[in-house]
mmCIF file of N, CA and C in Angstrom:
data_model
loop_
_atom_site.group_PDB
_atom_site.id
_atom_site.type_symbol
_atom_site.label_atom_id
_atom_site.label_comp_id
_atom_site.label_asym_id
_atom_site.label_seq_id
_atom_site.Cartn_x
_atom_site.Cartn_y
_atom_site.Cartn_z
ATOM 1 N N ARG A 116 -171.240 -195.270 -64.509
ATOM 2 C CA ARG A 116 -170.334 -194.451 -65.283
ATOM 3 C C ARG A 116 -170.918 -193.053 -65.436
ATOM 4 N N ALA A 117 -170.109 -192.065 -65.172
ATOM 5 C CA ALA A 117 -170.576 -190.677 -65.254
ATOM 6 C C ALA A 117 -170.806 -190.272 -66.699
ATOM 7 N N GLN A 118 -171.878 -189.554 -66.888
ATOM 8 C CA GLN A 118 -172.205 -189.077 -68.226
ATOM 9 C C GLN A 118 -171.547 -187.713 -68.447
ATOM 10 N N ALA A 119 -170.973 -187.526 -69.631
ATOM 11 C CA ALA A 119 -170.345 -186.246 -69.949
ATOM 12 C C ALA A 119 -171.416 -185.166 -70.021
ATOM 13 N N PRO A 120 -171.106 -183.945 -69.533
ATOM 14 C CA PRO A 120 -172.085 -182.864 -69.617
ATOM 15 C C PRO A 120 -172.387 -182.542 -71.074
ATOM 16 N N SER A 121 -173.618 -182.141 -71.323
ATOM 17 C CA SER A 121 -173.979 -181.782 -72.689
ATOM 18 C C SER A 121 -173.869 -180.272 -72.871
ATOM 19 N N ARG A 122 -173.450 -179.903 -74.041
ATOM 20 C CA ARG A 122 -173.360 -178.493 -74.384
ATOM 21 C C ARG A 122 -174.705 -178.092 -74.964
ATOM 22 N N LEU A 123 -175.380 -177.162 -74.316
ATOM 23 C CA LEU A 123 -176.709 -176.753 -74.740
ATOM 24 C C LEU A 123 -176.675 -175.648 -75.777
ATOM 25 N N ALA A 124 -175.695 -174.768 -75.658
ATOM 26 C CA ALA A 124 -175.600 -173.641 -76.586
ATOM 27 C C ALA A 124 -174.207 -173.037 -76.504
ATOM 28 N N ALA A 125 -173.737 -172.549 -77.620
ATOM 29 C CA ALA A 125 -172.479 -171.807 -77.682
ATOM 30 C C ALA A 125 -172.713 -170.611 -78.591
ATOM 31 N N VAL A 126 -172.431 -169.421 -78.080
ATOM 32 C CA VAL A 126 -172.722 -168.200 -78.835
ATOM 33 C C VAL A 126 -171.524 -167.262 -78.783
ATOM 34 N N LEU A 127 -171.190 -166.709 -79.933
ATOM 35 C CA LEU A 127 -170.160 -165.673 -80.064
ATOM 36 C C LEU A 127 -170.864 -164.359 -80.346
ATOM 37 N N ASP A 128 -170.447 -163.304 -79.671
ATOM 38 C CA ASP A 128 -170.979 -161.978 -79.970
ATOM 39 C C ASP A 128 -169.816 -160.995 -80.006
ATOM 40 N N VAL A 129 -169.909 -160.011 -80.878
ATOM 41 C CA VAL A 129 -168.870 -158.994 -80.996
ATOM 42 C C VAL A 129 -169.482 -157.603 -80.915
ATOM 43 N N VAL A 130 -168.701 -156.676 -80.385
ATOM 44 C CA VAL A 130 -169.081 -155.263 -80.327
ATOM 45 C C VAL A 130 -167.886 -154.468 -80.821
ATOM 46 N N GLU A 131 -168.127 -153.607 -81.793
ATOM 47 C CA GLU A 131 -167.050 -152.758 -82.305
ATOM 48 C C GLU A 131 -166.743 -151.662 -81.288
ATOM 49 N N LEU A 132 -165.459 -151.441 -81.034
ATOM 50 C CA LEU A 132 -165.078 -150.423 -80.057
ATOM 51 C C LEU A 132 -165.543 -149.020 -80.438
ATOM 52 N N PRO A 133 -165.519 -148.643 -81.728
ATOM 53 C CA PRO A 133 -166.061 -147.314 -82.055
ATOM 54 C C PRO A 133 -167.535 -147.164 -81.646
ATOM 55 N N ARG A 134 -168.308 -148.234 -81.759
ATOM 56 C CA ARG A 134 -169.715 -148.182 -81.323
ATOM 57 C C ARG A 134 -169.793 -147.986 -79.813
ATOM 58 N N ALA A 135 -168.962 -148.713 -79.060
ATOM 59 C CA ALA A 135 -168.953 -148.558 -77.603
ATOM 60 C C ALA A 135 -168.552 -147.133 -77.218
ATOM 61 N N ARG A 136 -167.534 -146.598 -77.881
ATOM 62 C CA ARG A 136 -167.102 -145.218 -77.595
ATOM 63 C C ARG A 136 -168.221 -144.216 -77.905
ATOM 64 N N HIS A 137 -168.933 -144.452 -79.000
ATOM 65 C CA HIS A 137 -170.046 -143.579 -79.385
ATOM 66 C C HIS A 137 -171.152 -143.623 -78.313
ATOM 67 N N LEU A 138 -171.495 -144.832 -77.846
ATOM 68 C CA LEU A 138 -172.516 -144.961 -76.807
ATOM 69 C C LEU A 138 -172.105 -144.229 -75.534
ATOM 70 N N LEU A 139 -170.839 -144.383 -75.150
ATOM 71 C CA LEU A 139 -170.355 -143.704 -73.944
ATOM 72 C C LEU A 139 -170.359 -142.189 -74.114
ATOM 73 N N ALA A 140 -169.935 -141.714 -75.281
ATOM 74 C CA ALA A 140 -169.888 -140.265 -75.528
ATOM 75 C C ALA A 140 -171.297 -139.670 -75.602
ATOM 76 N N ARG A 141 -172.211 -140.380 -76.228
ATOM 77 C CA ARG A 141 -173.557 -139.859 -76.443
ATOM 78 C C ARG A 141 -174.426 -139.962 -75.192
ATOM 79 N N HIS A 142 -174.319 -141.087 -74.464
ATOM 80 C CA HIS A 142 -175.242 -141.338 -73.362
ATOM 81 C C HIS A 142 -174.596 -141.286 -71.978
ATOM 82 N N GLY A 143 -173.268 -141.269 -71.929
ATOM 83 C CA GLY A 143 -172.561 -141.139 -70.648
ATOM 84 C C GLY A 143 -172.983 -142.169 -69.625
ATOM 85 N N THR A 144 -173.203 -141.692 -68.401
ATOM 86 C CA THR A 144 -173.524 -142.622 -67.319
ATOM 87 C C THR A 144 -174.891 -143.273 -67.487
ATOM 88 N N ARG A 145 -175.786 -142.675 -68.271
ATOM 89 C CA ARG A 145 -177.106 -143.294 -68.482
ATOM 90 C C ARG A 145 -176.980 -144.669 -69.104
ATOM 91 N N ILE A 146 -176.088 -144.832 -70.097
ATOM 92 C CA ILE A 146 -175.930 -146.137 -70.742
ATOM 93 C C ILE A 146 -175.292 -147.127 -69.779
ATOM 94 N N LEU A 147 -174.379 -146.656 -68.956
ATOM 95 C CA LEU A 147 -173.754 -147.532 -67.967
ATOM 96 C C LEU A 147 -174.775 -147.981 -66.924
ATOM 97 N N ASP A 148 -175.606 -147.048 -66.459
ATOM 98 C CA ASP A 148 -176.626 -147.378 -65.460
ATOM 99 C C ASP A 148 -177.648 -148.365 -66.017
ATOM 100 N N ARG A 149 -177.944 -148.251 -67.295
ATOM 101 C CA ARG A 149 -178.958 -149.105 -67.920
ATOM 102 C C ARG A 149 -178.452 -150.510 -68.220
ATOM 103 N N THR A 150 -177.154 -150.638 -68.499
ATOM 104 C CA THR A 150 -176.643 -151.925 -68.976
ATOM 105 C C THR A 150 -175.756 -152.671 -67.987
ATOM 106 N N LEU A 151 -175.137 -151.963 -67.042
ATOM 107 C CA LEU A 151 -174.161 -152.596 -66.158
ATOM 108 C C LEU A 151 -174.628 -152.622 -64.710
ATOM 109 N N THR A 152 -174.119 -153.587 -63.968
ATOM 110 C CA THR A 152 -174.385 -153.648 -62.530
ATOM 111 C C THR A 152 -173.491 -152.633 -61.812
ATOM 112 N N ASP A 153 -173.755 -152.425 -60.540
ATOM 113 C CA ASP A 153 -172.931 -151.506 -59.741
ATOM 114 C C ASP A 153 -171.466 -151.943 -59.746
ATOM 115 N N ASP A 154 -171.227 -153.247 -59.570
ATOM 116 C CA ASP A 154 -169.850 -153.754 -59.554
ATOM 117 C C ASP A 154 -169.161 -153.561 -60.902
ATOM 118 N N GLU A 155 -169.891 -153.772 -61.987
ATOM 119 C CA GLU A 155 -169.299 -153.576 -63.318
ATOM 120 C C GLU A 155 -168.955 -152.105 -63.540
ATOM 121 N N ARG A 156 -169.836 -151.205 -63.132
ATOM 122 C CA ARG A 156 -169.561 -149.768 -63.276
ATOM 123 C C ARG A 156 -168.362 -149.363 -62.421
ATOM 124 N N ALA A 157 -168.268 -149.918 -61.217
ATOM 125 C CA ALA A 157 -167.128 -149.610 -60.347
ATOM 126 C C ALA A 157 -165.825 -150.076 -60.988
ATOM 127 N N TYR A 158 -165.830 -151.247 -61.609
ATOM 128 C CA TYR A 158 -164.623 -151.740 -62.281
ATOM 129 C C TYR A 158 -164.241 -150.812 -63.436
ATOM 130 N N LEU A 159 -165.196 -150.434 -64.263
ATOM 131 C CA LEU A 159 -164.900 -149.551 -65.393
ATOM 132 C C LEU A 159 -164.349 -148.210 -64.928
ATOM 133 N N ALA A 160 -164.800 -147.749 -63.763
ATOM 134 C CA ALA A 160 -164.343 -146.462 -63.231
ATOM 135 C C ALA A 160 -162.861 -146.493 -62.875
ATOM 136 N N THR A 161 -162.298 -147.679 -62.699
ATOM 137 C CA THR A 161 -160.871 -147.787 -62.360
ATOM 138 C C THR A 161 -159.975 -147.749 -63.589
ATOM 139 N N LEU A 162 -160.575 -147.772 -64.777
ATOM 140 C CA LEU A 162 -159.799 -147.872 -66.015
ATOM 141 C C LEU A 162 -159.600 -146.506 -66.649
ATOM 142 N N GLY A 163 -158.438 -146.296 -67.220
ATOM 143 C CA GLY A 163 -158.171 -145.052 -67.943
ATOM 144 C C GLY A 163 -159.053 -144.929 -69.173
ATOM 145 N N ASP A 164 -159.246 -146.028 -69.892
ATOM 146 C CA ASP A 164 -160.100 -146.071 -71.072
ATOM 147 C C ASP A 164 -161.113 -147.191 -70.865
ATOM 148 N N PRO A 165 -162.335 -146.850 -70.476
ATOM 149 C CA PRO A 165 -163.318 -147.882 -70.172
ATOM 150 C C PRO A 165 -163.951 -148.535 -71.406
ATOM 151 N N ALA A 166 -163.760 -147.960 -72.586
ATOM 152 C CA ALA A 166 -164.462 -148.447 -73.779
ATOM 153 C C ALA A 166 -164.199 -149.929 -74.090
ATOM 154 N N PRO A 167 -162.948 -150.425 -74.065
ATOM 155 C CA PRO A 167 -162.755 -151.857 -74.361
ATOM 156 C C PRO A 167 -163.472 -152.774 -73.368
ATOM 157 N N ALA A 168 -163.408 -152.464 -72.093
ATOM 158 C CA ALA A 168 -164.080 -153.295 -71.084
ATOM 159 C C ALA A 168 -165.598 -153.174 -71.203
ATOM 160 N N PHE A 169 -166.082 -151.975 -71.501
ATOM 161 C CA PHE A 169 -167.517 -151.777 -71.706
ATOM 162 C C PHE A 169 -167.984 -152.602 -72.902
ATOM 163 N N ALA A 170 -167.253 -152.526 -74.002
ATOM 164 C CA ALA A 170 -167.616 -153.285 -75.202
ATOM 165 C C ALA A 170 -167.589 -154.789 -74.927
ATOM 166 N N ALA A 171 -166.582 -155.255 -74.198
ATOM 167 C CA ALA A 171 -166.487 -156.681 -73.875
ATOM 168 C C ALA A 171 -167.669 -157.125 -73.017
ATOM 169 N N ARG A 172 -168.097 -156.283 -72.085
ATOM 170 C CA ARG A 172 -169.230 -156.639 -71.242
ATOM 171 C C ARG A 172 -170.532 -156.630 -72.026
ATOM 172 N N LEU A 173 -170.687 -155.696 -72.946
ATOM 173 C CA LEU A 173 -171.875 -155.730 -73.799
ATOM 174 C C LEU A 173 -171.899 -157.004 -74.632
ATOM 175 N N ALA A 174 -170.756 -157.373 -75.204
ATOM 176 C CA ALA A 174 -170.672 -158.607 -75.998
ATOM 177 C C ALA A 174 -170.978 -159.823 -75.129
ATOM 178 N N ALA A 175 -170.455 -159.842 -73.913
ATOM 179 C CA ALA A 175 -170.678 -160.970 -73.010
ATOM 180 C C ALA A 175 -172.153 -161.089 -72.637
ATOM 181 N N LYS A 176 -172.771 -159.971 -72.286
ATOM 182 C CA LYS A 176 -174.175 -159.996 -71.908
ATOM 183 C C LYS A 176 -175.038 -160.484 -73.072
ATOM 184 N N GLU A 177 -174.736 -160.015 -74.261
ATOM 185 C CA GLU A 177 -175.500 -160.431 -75.447
ATOM 186 C C GLU A 177 -175.275 -161.909 -75.749
ATOM 187 N N ALA A 178 -174.036 -162.381 -75.633
ATOM 188 C CA ALA A 178 -173.743 -163.796 -75.893
ATOM 189 C C ALA A 178 -174.450 -164.693 -74.878
ATOM 190 N N VAL A 179 -174.398 -164.322 -73.608
ATOM 191 C CA VAL A 179 -175.076 -165.120 -72.581
ATOM 192 C C VAL A 179 -176.585 -165.082 -72.808
ATOM 193 N N TYR A 180 -177.127 -163.898 -73.090
ATOM 194 C CA TYR A 180 -178.565 -163.771 -73.344
ATOM 195 C C TYR A 180 -178.990 -164.667 -74.504
ATOM 196 N N LYS A 181 -178.252 -164.631 -75.587
ATOM 197 C CA LYS A 181 -178.592 -165.466 -76.751
ATOM 198 C C LYS A 181 -178.477 -166.947 -76.418
ATOM 199 N N ALA A 182 -177.470 -167.318 -75.672
ATOM 200 C CA ALA A 182 -177.308 -168.727 -75.294
ATOM 201 C C ALA A 182 -178.467 -169.184 -74.407
ATOM 202 N N LEU A 183 -178.928 -168.320 -73.524
ATOM 203 C CA LEU A 183 -180.030 -168.672 -72.630
ATOM 204 C C LEU A 183 -181.335 -168.925 -73.374
ATOM 205 N N GLN A 184 -181.437 -168.463 -74.612
ATOM 206 C CA GLN A 184 -182.688 -168.592 -75.353
ATOM 207 C C GLN A 184 -183.069 -170.039 -75.657
ATOM 208 N N VAL A 185 -182.185 -171.004 -75.404
ATOM 209 C CA VAL A 185 -182.556 -172.417 -75.551
ATOM 210 C C VAL A 185 -183.426 -172.872 -74.377
ATOM 211 N N LEU A 186 -183.554 -172.044 -73.345
ATOM 212 C CA LEU A 186 -184.324 -172.390 -72.152
ATOM 213 C C LEU A 186 -185.649 -171.634 -72.136
ATOM 214 N N PRO A 187 -186.694 -172.244 -71.539
ATOM 215 C CA PRO A 187 -187.984 -171.551 -71.460
ATOM 216 C C PRO A 187 -187.888 -170.273 -70.634
ATOM 217 N N ASP A 188 -188.655 -169.280 -71.021
ATOM 218 C CA ASP A 188 -188.815 -168.015 -70.289
ATOM 219 C C ASP A 188 -187.575 -167.120 -70.276
ATOM 220 N N ALA A 189 -186.600 -167.384 -71.131
ATOM 221 C CA ALA A 189 -185.365 -166.596 -71.114
ATOM 222 C C ALA A 189 -185.516 -165.231 -71.776
ATOM 223 N N ARG A 190 -186.554 -165.026 -72.552
ATOM 224 C CA ARG A 190 -186.704 -163.732 -73.232
ATOM 225 C C ARG A 190 -186.860 -162.575 -72.252
ATOM 226 N N ALA A 191 -187.330 -162.841 -71.054
ATOM 227 C CA ALA A 191 -187.572 -161.780 -70.074
ATOM 228 C C ALA A 191 -186.310 -161.338 -69.327
ATOM 229 N N VAL A 192 -185.181 -161.979 -69.586
ATOM 230 C CA VAL A 192 -183.931 -161.640 -68.889
ATOM 231 C C VAL A 192 -183.460 -160.245 -69.313
ATOM 232 N N GLY A 193 -183.037 -159.442 -68.333
ATOM 233 C CA GLY A 193 -182.579 -158.087 -68.603
ATOM 234 C C GLY A 193 -181.056 -157.958 -68.560
ATOM 235 N N TRP A 194 -180.560 -156.848 -69.071
ATOM 236 C CA TRP A 194 -179.121 -156.578 -69.152
ATOM 237 C C TRP A 194 -178.431 -156.709 -67.802
ATOM 238 N N ARG A 195 -179.035 -156.135 -66.772
ATOM 239 C CA ARG A 195 -178.388 -156.083 -65.458
ATOM 240 C C ARG A 195 -178.513 -157.393 -64.690
ATOM 241 N N GLU A 196 -179.229 -158.379 -65.250
ATOM 242 C CA GLU A 196 -179.341 -159.696 -64.625
ATOM 243 C C GLU A 196 -178.239 -160.644 -65.104
ATOM 244 N N ILE A 197 -177.441 -160.167 -66.027
ATOM 245 C CA ILE A 197 -176.245 -160.885 -66.492
ATOM 246 C C ILE A 197 -175.068 -159.966 -66.208
ATOM 247 N N ALA A 198 -174.156 -160.411 -65.381
ATOM 248 C CA ALA A 198 -173.003 -159.585 -65.026
ATOM 249 C C ALA A 198 -171.715 -160.333 -65.337
ATOM 250 N N VAL A 199 -170.669 -159.562 -65.550
ATOM 251 C CA VAL A 199 -169.333 -160.137 -65.747
ATOM 252 C C VAL A 199 -168.492 -159.748 -64.551
ATOM 253 N N ARG A 200 -167.926 -160.760 -63.918
ATOM 254 C CA ARG A 200 -167.048 -160.536 -62.772
ATOM 255 C C ARG A 200 -165.682 -161.129 -63.108
ATOM 256 N N ARG A 201 -164.645 -160.428 -62.686
ATOM 257 C CA ARG A 201 -163.283 -160.950 -62.860
ATOM 258 C C ARG A 201 -162.917 -161.770 -61.640
ATOM 259 N N LEU A 202 -162.508 -163.003 -61.884
ATOM 260 C CA LEU A 202 -162.033 -163.859 -60.807
ATOM 261 C C LEU A 202 -160.631 -163.406 -60.394
ATOM 262 N N PRO A 203 -160.156 -163.797 -59.218
ATOM 263 C CA PRO A 203 -158.829 -163.364 -58.765
ATOM 264 C C PRO A 203 -157.708 -163.659 -59.768
ATOM 265 N N ASP A 204 -157.839 -164.720 -60.550
ATOM 266 C CA ASP A 204 -156.800 -165.031 -61.538
ATOM 267 C C ASP A 204 -157.010 -164.305 -62.862
ATOM 268 N N GLY A 205 -158.029 -163.429 -62.939
ATOM 269 C CA GLY A 205 -158.262 -162.619 -64.133
ATOM 270 C C GLY A 205 -159.288 -163.172 -65.100
ATOM 271 N N ARG A 206 -159.672 -164.439 -64.928
ATOM 272 C CA ARG A 206 -160.673 -165.019 -65.828
ATOM 273 C C ARG A 206 -162.032 -164.368 -65.599
ATOM 274 N N PRO A 207 -162.827 -164.230 -66.674
ATOM 275 C CA PRO A 207 -164.169 -163.680 -66.504
ATOM 276 C C PRO A 207 -165.145 -164.766 -66.058
ATOM 277 N N GLU A 208 -166.148 -164.341 -65.323
ATOM 278 C CA GLU A 208 -167.194 -165.248 -64.878
ATOM 279 C C GLU A 208 -168.532 -164.560 -65.102
ATOM 280 N N ALA A 209 -169.491 -165.298 -65.643
ATOM 281 C CA ALA A 209 -170.845 -164.773 -65.790
ATOM 282 C C ALA A 209 -171.585 -165.003 -64.484
ATOM 283 N N VAL A 210 -172.185 -163.940 -63.969
ATOM 284 C CA VAL A 210 -172.967 -164.011 -62.743
ATOM 285 C C VAL A 210 -174.415 -163.709 -63.115
ATOM 286 N N LEU A 211 -175.289 -164.668 -62.846
ATOM 287 C CA LEU A 211 -176.692 -164.516 -63.193
ATOM 288 C C LEU A 211 -177.506 -164.227 -61.939
ATOM 289 N N THR A 212 -178.378 -163.232 -62.021
ATOM 290 C CA THR A 212 -179.256 -162.874 -60.914
ATOM 291 C C THR A 212 -180.679 -162.734 -61.459
ATOM 292 N N GLY A 213 -181.623 -162.538 -60.570
ATOM 293 C CA GLY A 213 -183.006 -162.292 -60.966
ATOM 294 C C GLY A 213 -183.552 -163.362 -61.889
ATOM 295 N N ARG A 214 -184.210 -162.914 -62.959
ATOM 296 C CA ARG A 214 -184.826 -163.849 -63.902
ATOM 297 C C ARG A 214 -183.804 -164.757 -64.564
ATOM 298 N N ALA A 215 -182.603 -164.257 -64.823
ATOM 299 C CA ALA A 215 -181.571 -165.091 -65.451
ATOM 300 C C ALA A 215 -181.242 -166.289 -64.558
ATOM 301 N N ALA A 216 -181.092 -166.051 -63.264
ATOM 302 C CA ALA A 216 -180.810 -167.137 -62.327
ATOM 303 C C ALA A 216 -181.995 -168.091 -62.233
ATOM 304 N N GLN A 217 -183.211 -167.554 -62.260
ATOM 305 C CA GLN A 217 -184.415 -168.390 -62.197
ATOM 306 C C GLN A 217 -184.536 -169.291 -63.421
ATOM 307 N N VAL A 218 -184.149 -168.776 -64.578
ATOM 308 C CA VAL A 218 -184.245 -169.552 -65.821
ATOM 309 C C VAL A 218 -183.306 -170.758 -65.796
ATOM 310 N N VAL A 219 -182.093 -170.589 -65.288
ATOM 311 C CA VAL A 219 -181.126 -171.699 -65.310
ATOM 312 C C VAL A 219 -181.259 -172.647 -64.118
ATOM 313 N N ALA A 220 -181.808 -172.179 -63.001
ATOM 314 C CA ALA A 220 -181.835 -172.972 -61.768
ATOM 315 C C ALA A 220 -182.408 -174.379 -61.934
ATOM 316 N N PRO A 221 -183.547 -174.563 -62.584
ATOM 317 C CA PRO A 221 -184.097 -175.917 -62.657
ATOM 318 C C PRO A 221 -183.293 -176.866 -63.551
ATOM 319 N N HIS A 222 -182.371 -176.323 -64.310
ATOM 320 C CA HIS A 222 -181.656 -177.124 -65.311
ATOM 321 C C HIS A 222 -180.221 -177.460 -64.921
ATOM 322 N N GLN A 223 -179.763 -176.997 -63.767
ATOM 323 C CA GLN A 223 -178.379 -177.250 -63.328
ATOM 324 C C GLN A 223 -177.389 -176.909 -64.449
ATOM 325 N N ILE A 224 -177.432 -175.681 -64.877
ATOM 326 C CA ILE A 224 -176.629 -175.219 -66.006
ATOM 327 C C ILE A 224 -175.445 -174.406 -65.516
ATOM 328 N N ARG A 225 -174.315 -174.635 -66.136
ATOM 329 C CA ARG A 225 -173.126 -173.802 -65.920
ATOM 330 C C ARG A 225 -172.939 -172.929 -67.144
ATOM 331 N N VAL A 226 -172.526 -171.702 -66.909
ATOM 332 C CA VAL A 226 -172.239 -170.785 -68.008
ATOM 333 C C VAL A 226 -170.732 -170.560 -68.037
ATOM 334 N N HIS A 227 -170.112 -170.888 -69.143
ATOM 335 C CA HIS A 227 -168.687 -170.625 -69.341
ATOM 336 C C HIS A 227 -168.577 -169.370 -70.206
ATOM 337 N N LEU A 228 -167.610 -168.526 -69.899
ATOM 338 C CA LEU A 228 -167.490 -167.254 -70.598
ATOM 339 C C LEU A 228 -166.029 -166.937 -70.870
ATOM 340 N N THR A 229 -165.778 -166.434 -72.047
ATOM 341 C CA THR A 229 -164.447 -165.910 -72.354
ATOM 342 C C THR A 229 -164.620 -164.587 -73.089
ATOM 343 N N LEU A 230 -163.699 -163.660 -72.836
ATOM 344 C CA LEU A 230 -163.724 -162.327 -73.443
ATOM 345 C C LEU A 230 -162.399 -162.054 -74.125
ATOM 346 N N SER A 231 -162.460 -161.240 -75.155
ATOM 347 C CA SER A 231 -161.232 -160.795 -75.806
ATOM 348 C C SER A 231 -161.521 -159.470 -76.489
ATOM 349 N N HIS A 232 -160.481 -158.670 -76.660
ATOM 350 C CA HIS A 232 -160.667 -157.469 -77.472
ATOM 351 C C HIS A 232 -159.359 -157.095 -78.150
ATOM 352 N N SER A 233 -159.539 -156.468 -79.291
ATOM 353 C CA SER A 233 -158.413 -155.934 -80.043
ATOM 354 C C SER A 233 -158.579 -154.420 -80.065
ATOM 355 N N ARG A 234 -157.843 -153.768 -80.916
ATOM 356 C CA ARG A 234 -157.950 -152.316 -81.034
ATOM 357 C C ARG A 234 -159.327 -151.884 -81.520
ATOM 358 N N ASP A 235 -160.004 -152.740 -82.311
ATOM 359 C CA ASP A 235 -161.251 -152.352 -82.953
ATOM 360 C C ASP A 235 -162.490 -153.114 -82.507
ATOM 361 N N VAL A 236 -162.301 -154.308 -81.938
ATOM 362 C CA VAL A 236 -163.445 -155.179 -81.663
ATOM 363 C C VAL A 236 -163.282 -155.870 -80.315
ATOM 364 N N ALA A 237 -164.407 -155.993 -79.594
ATOM 365 C CA ALA A 237 -164.457 -156.821 -78.391
ATOM 366 C C ALA A 237 -165.334 -158.019 -78.713
ATOM 367 N N ALA A 238 -164.963 -159.180 -78.186
ATOM 368 C CA ALA A 238 -165.720 -160.398 -78.465
ATOM 369 C C ALA A 238 -165.913 -161.183 -77.179
ATOM 370 N N ALA A 239 -167.002 -161.943 -77.159
ATOM 371 C CA ALA A 239 -167.297 -162.819 -76.027
ATOM 372 C C ALA A 239 -167.896 -164.109 -76.562
ATOM 373 N N VAL A 240 -167.542 -165.205 -75.913
ATOM 374 C CA VAL A 240 -168.147 -166.496 -76.199
ATOM 375 C C VAL A 240 -168.759 -166.996 -74.913
ATOM 376 N N ALA A 241 -170.033 -167.389 -75.002
ATOM 377 C CA ALA A 241 -170.742 -167.982 -73.874
ATOM 378 C C ALA A 241 -171.144 -169.390 -74.235
ATOM 379 N N ILE A 242 -170.865 -170.315 -73.338
ATOM 380 C CA ILE A 242 -171.234 -171.710 -73.535
ATOM 381 C C ILE A 242 -172.084 -172.146 -72.346
ATOM 382 N N LEU A 243 -173.260 -172.667 -72.640
ATOM 383 C CA LEU A 243 -174.114 -173.248 -71.611
ATOM 384 C C LEU A 243 -173.882 -174.736 -71.594
ATOM 385 N N GLU A 244 -173.630 -175.256 -70.396
ATOM 386 C CA GLU A 244 -173.353 -176.679 -70.236
ATOM 387 C C GLU A 244 -174.235 -177.203 -69.109
ATOM 388 N N GLY A 245 -174.837 -178.360 -69.358
ATOM 389 C CA GLY A 245 -175.687 -178.919 -68.327
ATOM 390 C C GLY A 245 -175.849 -180.406 -68.476
#
């Protein structure tokens, strides 16, 4: 009989849109280069107002990072090693590279991700399942 997967961690993170707008206005492309992958920056460049998507990606990266902390050696994971990719049907997917991928590899872990934003807040939930 197959055993149901166990949920290792579930984390919610939120980013206020005014904070995201402030970061973009104050730091411009430097903040994007520091926190986002090339693909994420390219996606934001297609948007008239990148702040909601930027805020959602910051929330997602933080939620995934916090969820990964149940695993050994996860503290060394960097911002650009957690990426958000849109699947063809529009759903978000967490893509782990570098140290983030190394941390989950021995544990056969799946990362589930959902994003949402309103006029004032972006939110992300990350669930680690293994």
